[in-house]
PDB file of C-alpha atoms in Angstrom:
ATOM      1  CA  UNK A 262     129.771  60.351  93.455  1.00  0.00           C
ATOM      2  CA  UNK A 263     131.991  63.373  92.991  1.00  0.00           C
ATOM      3  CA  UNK A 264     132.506  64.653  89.846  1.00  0.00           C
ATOM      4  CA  UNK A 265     135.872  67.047  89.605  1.00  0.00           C
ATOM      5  CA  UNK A 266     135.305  70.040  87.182  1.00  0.00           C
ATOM      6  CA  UNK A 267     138.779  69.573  84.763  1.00  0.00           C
ATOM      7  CA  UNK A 268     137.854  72.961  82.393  1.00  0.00           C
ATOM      8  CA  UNK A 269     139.125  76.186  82.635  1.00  0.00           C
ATOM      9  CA  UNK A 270     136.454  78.821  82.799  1.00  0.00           C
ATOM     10  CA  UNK A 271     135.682  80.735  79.257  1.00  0.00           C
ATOM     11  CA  UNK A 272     135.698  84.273  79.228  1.00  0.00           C
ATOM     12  CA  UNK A 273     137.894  87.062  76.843  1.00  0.00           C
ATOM     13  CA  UNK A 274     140.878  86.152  78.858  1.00  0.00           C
ATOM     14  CA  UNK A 275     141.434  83.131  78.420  1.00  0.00           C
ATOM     15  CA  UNK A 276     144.505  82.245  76.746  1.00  0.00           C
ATOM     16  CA  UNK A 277     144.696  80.716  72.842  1.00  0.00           C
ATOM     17  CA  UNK A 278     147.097  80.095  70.484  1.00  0.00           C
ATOM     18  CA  UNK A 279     148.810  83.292  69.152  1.00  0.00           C
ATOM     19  CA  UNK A 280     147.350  84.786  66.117  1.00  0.00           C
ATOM     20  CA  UNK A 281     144.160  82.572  67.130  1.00  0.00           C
ATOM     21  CA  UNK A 282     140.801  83.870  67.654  1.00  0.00           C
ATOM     22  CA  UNK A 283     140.237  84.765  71.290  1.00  0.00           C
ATOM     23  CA  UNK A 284     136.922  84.046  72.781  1.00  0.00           C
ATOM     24  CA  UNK A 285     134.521  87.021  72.930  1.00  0.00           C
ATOM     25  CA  UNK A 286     130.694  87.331  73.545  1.00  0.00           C
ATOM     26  CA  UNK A 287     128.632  90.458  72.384  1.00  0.00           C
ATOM     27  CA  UNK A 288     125.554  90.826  74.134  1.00  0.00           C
ATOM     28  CA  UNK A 289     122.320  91.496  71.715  1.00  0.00           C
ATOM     29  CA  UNK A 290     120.062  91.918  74.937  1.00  0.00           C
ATOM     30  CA  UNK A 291     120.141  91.921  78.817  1.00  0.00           C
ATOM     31  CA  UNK A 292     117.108  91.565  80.755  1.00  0.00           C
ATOM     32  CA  UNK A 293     118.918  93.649  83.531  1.00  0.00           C
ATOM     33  CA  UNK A 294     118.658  96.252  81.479  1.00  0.00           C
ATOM     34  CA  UNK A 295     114.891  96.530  80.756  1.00  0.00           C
ATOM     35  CA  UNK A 296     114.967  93.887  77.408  1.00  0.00           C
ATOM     36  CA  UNK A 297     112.434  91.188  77.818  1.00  0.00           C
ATOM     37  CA  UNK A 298     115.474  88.589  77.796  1.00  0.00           C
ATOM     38  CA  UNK A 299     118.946  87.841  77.802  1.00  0.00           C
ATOM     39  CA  UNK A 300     120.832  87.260  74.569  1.00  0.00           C
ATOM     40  CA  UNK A 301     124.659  86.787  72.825  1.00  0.00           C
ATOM     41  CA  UNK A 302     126.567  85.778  70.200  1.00  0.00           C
ATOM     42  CA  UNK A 303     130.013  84.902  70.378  1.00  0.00           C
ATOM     43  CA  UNK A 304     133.304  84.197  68.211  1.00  0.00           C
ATOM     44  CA  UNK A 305     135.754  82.219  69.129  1.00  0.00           C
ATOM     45  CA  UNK A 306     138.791  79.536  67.968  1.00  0.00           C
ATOM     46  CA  UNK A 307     137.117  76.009  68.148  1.00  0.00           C
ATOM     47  CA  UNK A 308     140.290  75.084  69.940  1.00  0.00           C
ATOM     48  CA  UNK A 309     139.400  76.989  73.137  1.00  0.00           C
ATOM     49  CA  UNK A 310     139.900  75.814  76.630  1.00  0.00           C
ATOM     50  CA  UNK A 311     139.340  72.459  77.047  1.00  0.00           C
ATOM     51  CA  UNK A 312     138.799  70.650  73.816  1.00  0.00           C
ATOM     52  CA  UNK A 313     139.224  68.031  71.772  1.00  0.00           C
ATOM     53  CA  UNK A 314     140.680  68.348  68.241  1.00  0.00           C
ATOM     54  CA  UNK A 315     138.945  66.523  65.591  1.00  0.00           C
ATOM     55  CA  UNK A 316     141.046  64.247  62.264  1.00  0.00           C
ATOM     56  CA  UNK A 317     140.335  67.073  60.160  1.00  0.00           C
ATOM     57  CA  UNK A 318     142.244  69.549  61.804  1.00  0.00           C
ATOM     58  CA  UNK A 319     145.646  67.224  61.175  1.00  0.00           C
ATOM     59  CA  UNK A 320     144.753  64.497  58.372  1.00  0.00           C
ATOM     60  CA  UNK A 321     143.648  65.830  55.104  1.00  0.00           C
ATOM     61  CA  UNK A 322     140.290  63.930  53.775  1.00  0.00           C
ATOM     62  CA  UNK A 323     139.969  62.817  57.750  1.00  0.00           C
ATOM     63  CA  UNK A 324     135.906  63.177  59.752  1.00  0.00           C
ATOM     64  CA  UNK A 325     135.109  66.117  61.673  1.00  0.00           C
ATOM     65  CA  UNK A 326     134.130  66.774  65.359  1.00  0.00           C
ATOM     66  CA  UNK A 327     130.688  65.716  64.352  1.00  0.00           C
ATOM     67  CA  UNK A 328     131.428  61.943  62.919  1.00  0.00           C
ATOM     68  CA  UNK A 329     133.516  61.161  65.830  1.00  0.00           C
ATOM     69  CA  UNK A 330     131.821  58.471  68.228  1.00  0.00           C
ATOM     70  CA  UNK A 331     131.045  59.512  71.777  1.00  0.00           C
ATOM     71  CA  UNK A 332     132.725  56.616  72.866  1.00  0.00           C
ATOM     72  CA  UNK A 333     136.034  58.150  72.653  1.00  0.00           C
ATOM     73  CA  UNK A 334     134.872  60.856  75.166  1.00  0.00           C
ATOM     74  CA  UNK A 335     133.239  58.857  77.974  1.00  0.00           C
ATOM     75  CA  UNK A 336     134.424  56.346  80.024  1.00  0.00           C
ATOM     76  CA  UNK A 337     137.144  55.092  82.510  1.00  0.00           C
ATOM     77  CA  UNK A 338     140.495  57.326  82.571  1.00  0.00           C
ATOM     78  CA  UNK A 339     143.343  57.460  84.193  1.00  0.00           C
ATOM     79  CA  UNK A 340     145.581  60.624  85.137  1.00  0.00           C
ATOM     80  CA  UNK A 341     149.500  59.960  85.342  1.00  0.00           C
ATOM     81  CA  UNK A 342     151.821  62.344  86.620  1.00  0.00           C
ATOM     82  CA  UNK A 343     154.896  63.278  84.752  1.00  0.00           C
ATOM     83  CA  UNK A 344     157.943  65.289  86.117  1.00  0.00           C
ATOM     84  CA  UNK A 345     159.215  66.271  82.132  1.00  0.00           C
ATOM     85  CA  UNK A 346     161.271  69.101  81.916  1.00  0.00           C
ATOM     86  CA  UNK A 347     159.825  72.023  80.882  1.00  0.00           C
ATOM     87  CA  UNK A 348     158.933  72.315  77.006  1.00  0.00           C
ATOM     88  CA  UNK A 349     160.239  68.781  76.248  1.00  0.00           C
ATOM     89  CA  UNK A 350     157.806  65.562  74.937  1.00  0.00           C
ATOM     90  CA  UNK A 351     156.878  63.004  77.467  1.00  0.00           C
ATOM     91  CA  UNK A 352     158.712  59.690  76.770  1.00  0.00           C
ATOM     92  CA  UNK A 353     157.955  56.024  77.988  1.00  0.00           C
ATOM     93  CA  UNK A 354     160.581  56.522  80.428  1.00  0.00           C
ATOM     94  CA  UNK A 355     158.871  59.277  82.125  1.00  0.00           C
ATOM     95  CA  UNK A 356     155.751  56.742  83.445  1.00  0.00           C
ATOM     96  CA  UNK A 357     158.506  54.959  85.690  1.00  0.00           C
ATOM     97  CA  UNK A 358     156.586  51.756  87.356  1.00  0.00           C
ATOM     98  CA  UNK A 359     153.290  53.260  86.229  1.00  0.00           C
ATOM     99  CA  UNK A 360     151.201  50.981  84.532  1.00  0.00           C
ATOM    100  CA  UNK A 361     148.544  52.235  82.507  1.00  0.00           C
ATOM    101  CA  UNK A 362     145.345  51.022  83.562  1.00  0.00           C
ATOM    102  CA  UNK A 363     142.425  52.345  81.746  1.00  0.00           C
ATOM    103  CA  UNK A 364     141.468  53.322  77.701  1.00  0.00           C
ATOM    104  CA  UNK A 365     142.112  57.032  78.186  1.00  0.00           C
ATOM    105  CA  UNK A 366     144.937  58.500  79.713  1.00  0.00           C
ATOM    106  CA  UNK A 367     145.713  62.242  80.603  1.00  0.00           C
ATOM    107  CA  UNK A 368     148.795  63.529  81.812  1.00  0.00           C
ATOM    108  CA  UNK A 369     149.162  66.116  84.444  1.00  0.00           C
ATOM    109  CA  UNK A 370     152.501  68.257  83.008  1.00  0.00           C
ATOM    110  CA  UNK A 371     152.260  71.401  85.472  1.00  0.00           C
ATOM    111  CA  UNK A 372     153.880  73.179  82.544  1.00  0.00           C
ATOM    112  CA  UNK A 373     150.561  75.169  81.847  1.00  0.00           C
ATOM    113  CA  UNK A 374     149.918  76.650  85.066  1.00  0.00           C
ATOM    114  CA  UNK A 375     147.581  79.406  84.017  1.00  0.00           C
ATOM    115  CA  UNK A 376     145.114  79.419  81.351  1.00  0.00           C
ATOM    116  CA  UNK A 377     144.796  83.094  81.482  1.00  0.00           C
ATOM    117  CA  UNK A 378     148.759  83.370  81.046  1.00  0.00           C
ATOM    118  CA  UNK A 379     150.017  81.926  77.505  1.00  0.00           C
ATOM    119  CA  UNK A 380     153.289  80.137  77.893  1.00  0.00           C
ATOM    120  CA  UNK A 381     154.795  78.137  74.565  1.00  0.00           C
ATOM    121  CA  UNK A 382     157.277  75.890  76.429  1.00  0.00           C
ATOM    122  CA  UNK A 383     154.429  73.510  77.514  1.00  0.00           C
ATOM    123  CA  UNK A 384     155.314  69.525  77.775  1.00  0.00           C
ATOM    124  CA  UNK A 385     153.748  67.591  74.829  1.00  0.00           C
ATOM    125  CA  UNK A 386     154.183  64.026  74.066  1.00  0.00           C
ATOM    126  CA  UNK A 387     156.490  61.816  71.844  1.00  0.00           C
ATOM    127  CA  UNK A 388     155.768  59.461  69.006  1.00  0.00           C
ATOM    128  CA  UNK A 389     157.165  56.619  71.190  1.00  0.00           C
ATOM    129  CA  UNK A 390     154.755  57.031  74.009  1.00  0.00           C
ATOM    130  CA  UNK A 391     151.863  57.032  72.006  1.00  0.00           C
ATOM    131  CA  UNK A 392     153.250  53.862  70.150  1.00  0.00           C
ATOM    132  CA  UNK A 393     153.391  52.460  73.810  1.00  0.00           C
ATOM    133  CA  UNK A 394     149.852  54.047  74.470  1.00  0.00           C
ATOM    134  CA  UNK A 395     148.370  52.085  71.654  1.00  0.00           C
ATOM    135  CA  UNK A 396     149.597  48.760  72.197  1.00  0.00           C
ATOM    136  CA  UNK A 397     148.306  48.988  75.598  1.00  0.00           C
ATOM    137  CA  UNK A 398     144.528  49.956  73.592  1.00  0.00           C
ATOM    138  CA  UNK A 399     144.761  53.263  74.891  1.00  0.00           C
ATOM    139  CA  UNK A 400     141.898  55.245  72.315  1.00  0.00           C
ATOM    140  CA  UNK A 401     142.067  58.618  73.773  1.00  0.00           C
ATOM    141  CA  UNK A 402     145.231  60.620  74.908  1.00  0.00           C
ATOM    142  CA  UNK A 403     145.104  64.080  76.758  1.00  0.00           C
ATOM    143  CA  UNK A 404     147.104  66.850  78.428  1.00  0.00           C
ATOM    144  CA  UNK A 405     146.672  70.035  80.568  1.00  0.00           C
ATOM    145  CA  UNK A 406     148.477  71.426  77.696  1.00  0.00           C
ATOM    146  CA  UNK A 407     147.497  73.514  75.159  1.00  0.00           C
ATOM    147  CA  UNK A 408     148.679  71.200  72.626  1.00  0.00           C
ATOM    148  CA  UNK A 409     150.031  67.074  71.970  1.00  0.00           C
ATOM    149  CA  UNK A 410     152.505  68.377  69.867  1.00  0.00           C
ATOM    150  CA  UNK A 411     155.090  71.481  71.107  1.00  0.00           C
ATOM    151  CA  UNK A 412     154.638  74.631  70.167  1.00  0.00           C
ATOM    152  CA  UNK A 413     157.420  75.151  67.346  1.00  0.00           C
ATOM    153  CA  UNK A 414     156.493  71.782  65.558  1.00  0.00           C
ATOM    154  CA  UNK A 415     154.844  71.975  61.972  1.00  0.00           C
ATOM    155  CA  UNK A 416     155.449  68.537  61.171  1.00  0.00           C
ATOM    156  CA  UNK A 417     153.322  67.697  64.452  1.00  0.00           C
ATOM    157  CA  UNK A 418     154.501  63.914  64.563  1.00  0.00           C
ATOM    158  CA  UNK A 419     152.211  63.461  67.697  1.00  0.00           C
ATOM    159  CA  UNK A 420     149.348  64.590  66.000  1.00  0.00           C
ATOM    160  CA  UNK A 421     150.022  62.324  63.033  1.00  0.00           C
ATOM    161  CA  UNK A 422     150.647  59.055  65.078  1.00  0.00           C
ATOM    162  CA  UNK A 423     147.454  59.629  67.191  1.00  0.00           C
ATOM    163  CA  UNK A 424     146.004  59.466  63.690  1.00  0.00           C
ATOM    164  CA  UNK A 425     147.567  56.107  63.032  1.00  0.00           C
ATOM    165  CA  UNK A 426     146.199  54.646  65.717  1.00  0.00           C
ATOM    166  CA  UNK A 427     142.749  56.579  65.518  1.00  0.00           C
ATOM    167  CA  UNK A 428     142.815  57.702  69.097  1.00  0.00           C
ATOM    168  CA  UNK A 429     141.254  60.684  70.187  1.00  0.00           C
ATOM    169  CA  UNK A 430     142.855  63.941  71.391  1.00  0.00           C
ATOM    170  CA  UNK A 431     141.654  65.810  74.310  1.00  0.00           C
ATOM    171  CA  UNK A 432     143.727  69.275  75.367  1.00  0.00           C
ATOM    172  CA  UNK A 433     143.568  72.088  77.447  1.00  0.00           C
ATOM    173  CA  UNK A 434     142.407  70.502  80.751  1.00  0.00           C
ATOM    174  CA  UNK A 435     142.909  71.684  84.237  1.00  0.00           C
ATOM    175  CA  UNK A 436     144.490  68.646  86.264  1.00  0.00           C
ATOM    176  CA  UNK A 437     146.574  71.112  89.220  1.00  0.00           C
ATOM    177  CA  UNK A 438     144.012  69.754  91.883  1.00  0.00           C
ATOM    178  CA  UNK A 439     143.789  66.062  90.552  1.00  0.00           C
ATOM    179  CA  UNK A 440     145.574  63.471  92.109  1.00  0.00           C
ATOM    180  CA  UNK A 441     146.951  60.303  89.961  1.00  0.00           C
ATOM    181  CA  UNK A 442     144.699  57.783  89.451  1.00  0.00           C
ATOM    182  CA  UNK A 443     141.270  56.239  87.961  1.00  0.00           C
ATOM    183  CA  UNK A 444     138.452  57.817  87.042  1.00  0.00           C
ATOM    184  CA  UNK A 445     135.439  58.231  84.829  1.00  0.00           C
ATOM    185  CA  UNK A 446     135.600  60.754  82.408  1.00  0.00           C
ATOM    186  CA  UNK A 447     132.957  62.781  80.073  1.00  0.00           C
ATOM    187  CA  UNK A 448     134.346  65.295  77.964  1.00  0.00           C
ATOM    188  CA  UNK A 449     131.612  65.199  74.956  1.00  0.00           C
ATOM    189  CA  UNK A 450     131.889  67.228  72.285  1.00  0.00           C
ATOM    190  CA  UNK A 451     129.619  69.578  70.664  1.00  0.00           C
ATOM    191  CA  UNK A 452     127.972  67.901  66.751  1.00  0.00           C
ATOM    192  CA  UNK A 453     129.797  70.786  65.140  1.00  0.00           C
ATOM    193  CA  UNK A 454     129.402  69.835  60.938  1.00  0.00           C
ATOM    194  CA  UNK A 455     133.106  69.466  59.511  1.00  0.00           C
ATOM    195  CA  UNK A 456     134.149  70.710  63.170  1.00  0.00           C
ATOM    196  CA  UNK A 457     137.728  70.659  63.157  1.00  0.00           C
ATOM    197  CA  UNK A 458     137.353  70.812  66.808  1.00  0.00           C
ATOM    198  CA  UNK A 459     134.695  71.602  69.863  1.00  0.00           C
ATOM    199  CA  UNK A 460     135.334  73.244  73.085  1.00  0.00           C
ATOM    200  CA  UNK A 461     134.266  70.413  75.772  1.00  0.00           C
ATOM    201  CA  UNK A 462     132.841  70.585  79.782  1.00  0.00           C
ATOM    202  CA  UNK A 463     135.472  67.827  80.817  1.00  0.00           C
ATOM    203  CA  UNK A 464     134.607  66.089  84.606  1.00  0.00           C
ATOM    204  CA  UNK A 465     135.992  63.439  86.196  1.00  0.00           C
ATOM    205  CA  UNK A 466     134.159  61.333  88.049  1.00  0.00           C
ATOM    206  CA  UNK A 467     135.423  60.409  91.192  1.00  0.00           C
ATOM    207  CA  UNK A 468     134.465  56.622  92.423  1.00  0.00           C
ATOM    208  CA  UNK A 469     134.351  55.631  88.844  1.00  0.00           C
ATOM    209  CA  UNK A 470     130.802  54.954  87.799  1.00  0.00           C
ATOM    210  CA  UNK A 471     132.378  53.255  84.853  1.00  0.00           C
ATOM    211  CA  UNK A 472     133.930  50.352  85.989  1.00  0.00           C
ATOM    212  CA  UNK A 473     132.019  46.851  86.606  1.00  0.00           C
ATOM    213  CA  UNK A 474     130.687  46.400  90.133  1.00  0.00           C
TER     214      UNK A 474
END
C-alpha cells in the first residue's frame, strides 16, 4: 500500500485568499529552550491548505463542518486531468473519452502551481460539469485549486449547484506528482462546531484499499 501525501505543508507562507487570515503559530513554550514542554497556539482562515468547505460557508441555514458525514471524505476517487485554459471553468467537454469511474472525483488543473505563490486566475469548474458529475452519483468534487468557483465570482454558481446536489467540496490539494487514475482517498475533517470549513491531511491511497477484492 502506498499512500501519496496530496496537502501542501502549513506554515506562515502559505498562500490564502487575499484579505484572509494567514496561518500563524505563536509559541507559549519550547522545551529547547529550558521549558519543561513544547507549546502553541495558532490563528488561522479555516479555509487553509487543503480543505474542505462546509454548507454553511455558501447556503444560509445549511450544517457545518461538524454535521457532515465522514462518508463524503473517505473512499474510492478518481483524479482526471484537464488541459483548461488558464482561469476558465472546466466543462464536460474538457473530460474527452474519460469516463468517470468512482464517487469522488478531483481534477488536476496545473493552474495552482505553488501554494506559497497566490495566483487568482486558477481553473474552477462549471455548473454543467457538476450537473454531469451528479448524474453519474459523484458525492464529492475537488480541485488543486484554491477554490470551485473563480476568483471574481460572488454569485459562486459552482458552489450553489454542489449544494443542490449535496456533494461535498474538497480544495486546495497538491495533485503535480499524481498521475490520472483510481484511488482511495481520506481527507477527514476536523468536528469543528458550526465549522464553516476544516483544514484536512488529504492521502491517496495507491492500490485502492477501497474497492471489493
Amino acid at each position: 500500500m502506498k499512500i501519496i501525501d496530496i496537502s501542501p505543508e502549513i506554515h506562515s507562507g502559505l498562500a490564502v485568499w487575499p484579505e484572509d487570515t494567514p496561518f500563524k503559530r505563536h509559541v507559549l513554550m519550547d522545551i529547547d529552550k529550558g521549558d519543561h514542554l513544547g507549546l502553541s497556539q495558532v490563528t488561522t482562515t479555516l479555509h487553509l491548505g487543503a480543505h474542505t468547505d462546509a454548507p454553511n460557508h455558501y447556503a444560509r441555514g445549511s450544517d457545518g463542518i461538524a454535521k457532515r458525514s465522514l462518508n463524503y471524505y473517505m473512499g474510492p476517487c478518481q483524479v482526471i486531468e484537464v488541459n483548461t485554459q488558464q482561469g476558465e471553468r472546466i466543462q464536460v467537454a474538457d473530460l474527452g473519452d474519460t469516463k468517470i469511474k468512482a464517487p469522488r472525483v478531483l481534477f488536476k488543473t496545473n493552474s495552482f502551481p505553488n501554494p506559497d505563490q497566490w495566483n487568482s486566475n486558477f481553473c474552477s469548474l462549471s455548473v454543467e460539469l457538476i450537473d454531469y458529475l451528479a448524474e453519474r452519483n459523484v458525492i464529492l468534487v475537488g480541485l488543486d485549486t484554491p477554490s470551485v468557483d473563480s476568483f471574481e465570482s460572488k454569485e459562486l454558481p459552482a458552489h450553489h449547484q454542489i449544494h443542490h446536489y449535496n456533494m461535498a467540496i474538497l480544495e486546495g490539494i497538491i495533485l503535480v506528482n499524481v498521475n490520472e487514475g483510481e484511488y482511495g482517498l481520506v481527507a477527514l475533517p476536523l468536528k469543528i462546531k458550526e465549522g464553516d470549513a476544516s483544514p484536512v491531511r488529504a492521502v491517496l491511497i495507491d492500490n485502492n484499499i477501497f474497492l471489493p477484492k
